mmCIF file of C-alpha atoms in Angstrom:
data_model
loop_
_atom_site.group_PDB
_atom_site.id
_atom_site.type_symbol
_atom_site.label_atom_id
_atom_site.label_comp_id
_atom_site.label_asym_id
_atom_site.label_seq_id
_atom_site.Cartn_x
_atom_site.Cartn_y
_atom_site.Cartn_z
ATOM 1 C CA VAL B 195 59.328 112.247 115.415
ATOM 2 C CA GLN B 196 62.588 113.500 114.594
ATOM 3 C CA LEU B 197 64.488 116.183 112.708
ATOM 4 C CA GLN B 198 68.195 116.106 112.403
ATOM 5 C CA ALA B 199 69.683 118.798 110.915
ATOM 6 C CA SER B 200 73.248 118.429 108.963
ATOM 7 C CA GLY B 201 75.210 120.699 106.861
ATOM 8 C CA GLY B 202 76.663 123.847 108.900
ATOM 9 C CA GLY B 203 79.882 124.812 109.029
ATOM 10 C CA LEU B 204 82.729 127.537 108.998
ATOM 11 C CA VAL B 205 82.779 129.857 105.259
ATOM 12 C CA GLN B 206 83.669 132.654 103.685
ATOM 13 C CA THR B 207 81.867 135.802 102.784
ATOM 14 C CA GLY B 208 80.065 135.037 99.569
ATOM 15 C CA GLY B 209 80.689 131.373 100.463
ATOM 16 C CA SER B 210 77.322 127.936 99.857
ATOM 17 C CA LEU B 211 76.197 125.769 102.212
ATOM 18 C CA ARG B 212 73.704 123.453 102.179
ATOM 19 C CA LEU B 213 71.424 122.376 104.997
ATOM 20 C CA SER B 214 69.083 119.032 105.606
ATOM 21 C CA CYS B 215 67.334 117.619 107.787
ATOM 22 C CA VAL B 216 65.950 113.973 107.565
ATOM 23 C CA ILE B 217 62.611 113.584 109.742
ATOM 24 C CA SER B 218 62.316 110.310 110.916
ATOM 25 C CA GLY B 219 58.732 108.968 112.760
ATOM 26 C CA SER B 220 55.195 108.872 111.221
ATOM 27 C CA ILE B 221 54.083 111.979 109.788
ATOM 28 C CA PHE B 222 50.324 113.184 108.476
ATOM 29 C CA SER B 223 51.139 115.308 105.279
ATOM 30 C CA GLY B 224 49.811 118.474 104.686
ATOM 31 C CA ASN B 225 52.885 119.252 106.773
ATOM 32 C CA THR B 226 54.469 123.051 105.972
ATOM 33 C CA MET B 227 58.645 122.781 106.247
ATOM 34 C CA ALA B 228 60.825 125.896 107.555
ATOM 35 C CA TRP B 229 64.063 126.551 108.913
ATOM 36 C CA TYR B 230 64.788 128.958 111.552
ATOM 37 C CA ARG B 231 67.933 130.794 112.472
ATOM 38 C CA GLN B 232 69.361 132.200 116.232
ATOM 39 C CA ALA B 233 71.697 134.709 116.497
ATOM 40 C CA PRO B 234 74.050 135.364 119.533
ATOM 41 C CA GLY B 235 71.451 137.637 121.679
ATOM 42 C CA LYS B 236 69.418 137.720 119.066
ATOM 43 C CA GLN B 237 65.373 136.565 118.656
ATOM 44 C CA ARG B 238 65.197 133.735 116.833
ATOM 45 C CA GLU B 239 63.844 134.639 112.858
ATOM 46 C CA LEU B 240 62.415 132.371 110.338
ATOM 47 C CA VAL B 241 63.927 132.075 107.081
ATOM 48 C CA ALA B 242 62.387 130.224 104.520
ATOM 49 C CA SER B 243 59.864 127.529 104.269
ATOM 50 C CA ILE B 244 57.891 125.324 102.433
ATOM 51 C CA THR B 245 53.844 123.761 102.112
ATOM 52 C CA SER B 246 53.047 120.598 100.820
ATOM 53 C CA GLY B 247 52.018 122.141 97.933
ATOM 54 C CA GLY B 248 55.154 122.963 97.114
ATOM 55 C CA ASN B 249 54.433 126.814 97.878
ATOM 56 C CA THR B 250 57.485 128.883 99.031
ATOM 57 C CA LYS B 251 57.893 132.193 101.675
ATOM 58 C CA TYR B 252 61.364 134.188 102.450
ATOM 59 C CA ALA B 253 62.762 136.535 104.625
ATOM 60 C CA ASP B 254 63.846 139.695 103.117
ATOM 61 C CA SER B 255 66.285 139.630 103.915
ATOM 62 C CA VAL B 256 68.074 135.718 102.344
ATOM 63 C CA LYS B 257 65.877 136.498 99.357
ATOM 64 C CA GLY B 258 67.746 136.044 96.253
ATOM 65 C CA ARG B 259 70.464 134.286 98.208
ATOM 66 C CA PHE B 260 68.206 130.960 99.789
ATOM 67 C CA THR B 261 66.628 128.342 98.650
ATOM 68 C CA ILE B 262 64.438 125.620 100.123
ATOM 69 C CA THR B 263 62.875 122.522 99.161
ATOM 70 C CA GLY B 264 62.077 119.041 99.863
ATOM 71 C CA ASP B 265 62.139 115.496 99.072
ATOM 72 C CA ASN B 266 59.485 113.851 100.688
ATOM 73 C CA ALA B 267 60.096 110.794 99.142
ATOM 74 C CA LYS B 268 63.560 111.143 101.636
ATOM 75 C CA ASN B 269 62.088 112.829 103.804
ATOM 76 C CA THR B 270 63.934 115.478 103.584
ATOM 77 C CA ALA B 271 63.489 119.399 103.212
ATOM 78 C CA TYR B 272 67.024 121.492 102.176
ATOM 79 C CA LEU B 273 68.528 124.749 102.362
ATOM 80 C CA GLN B 274 70.928 126.217 99.597
ATOM 81 C CA MET B 275 72.656 128.754 101.027
ATOM 82 C CA ASN B 276 74.973 131.419 98.379
ATOM 83 C CA SER B 277 76.342 134.330 98.777
ATOM 84 C CA LEU B 278 76.427 133.918 101.997
ATOM 85 C CA LYS B 279 77.067 137.104 104.129
ATOM 86 C CA PRO B 280 79.014 137.227 108.529
ATOM 87 C CA GLU B 281 75.336 138.562 109.854
ATOM 88 C CA ASP B 282 74.196 134.802 108.148
ATOM 89 C CA THR B 283 75.764 133.176 111.103
ATOM 90 C CA ALA B 284 73.831 132.287 113.040
ATOM 91 C CA VAL B 285 72.350 128.809 114.890
ATOM 92 C CA TYR B 286 69.511 126.734 111.750
ATOM 93 C CA TYR B 287 66.600 125.356 112.749
ATOM 94 C CA CYS B 288 64.942 122.813 111.281
ATOM 95 C CA ASN B 289 60.297 122.862 112.074
ATOM 96 C CA LEU B 290 58.003 121.031 111.044
ATOM 97 C CA ARG B 291 54.476 122.241 110.762
ATOM 98 C CA ARG B 292 50.985 120.855 111.133
ATOM 99 C CA PRO B 293 47.906 123.703 110.741
ATOM 100 C CA PHE B 294 45.498 121.291 110.283
ATOM 101 C CA THR B 295 44.176 118.291 113.057
ATOM 102 C CA PRO B 296 46.262 117.068 114.623
ATOM 103 C CA VAL B 297 48.174 119.857 115.185
ATOM 104 C CA TYR B 298 52.181 118.929 115.662
ATOM 105 C CA VAL B 299 54.767 120.467 115.286
ATOM 106 C CA TYR B 300 58.241 119.427 116.028
ATOM 107 C CA TRP B 301 62.481 120.951 115.853
ATOM 108 C CA GLY B 302 65.316 119.760 115.077
ATOM 109 C CA GLN B 303 68.557 120.663 116.889
ATOM 110 C CA GLY B 304 70.057 123.242 115.532
ATOM 111 C CA THR B 305 73.622 123.069 113.613
ATOM 112 C CA LEU B 306 75.834 126.371 113.682
ATOM 113 C CA VAL B 307 76.881 127.868 110.451
ATOM 114 C CA THR B 308 79.672 130.909 110.679
ATOM 115 C CA VAL B 309 80.047 133.331 108.081
ATOM 116 C CA SER B 310 83.647 134.823 108.190
ATOM 117 C CA SER B 311 84.827 138.173 106.899
#
């Protein structure tokens, strides 16, 4: 299983970006997709997650600005980021996990988001 993240880039404060994470390989149903981010000198943090049932969770810092969605037909997860702030600057990682047997966790490579002030 491989996760390919894309969509990062340089954007001005207040701008928008959409990240994509394409899953390739064979997976079971019942997965949770998530986006994490890691800023320089900081720990990786959960940004947003979505379960197979469509339940979403967001970090307080991004609520109302970011939206996570999934397209099962395309095996792709998205993170729409609006009203970006300089503090959103980080490497963003997509994550696929299955909390039920068989349990697994996969990570994609990071995609860099830079928000200029």
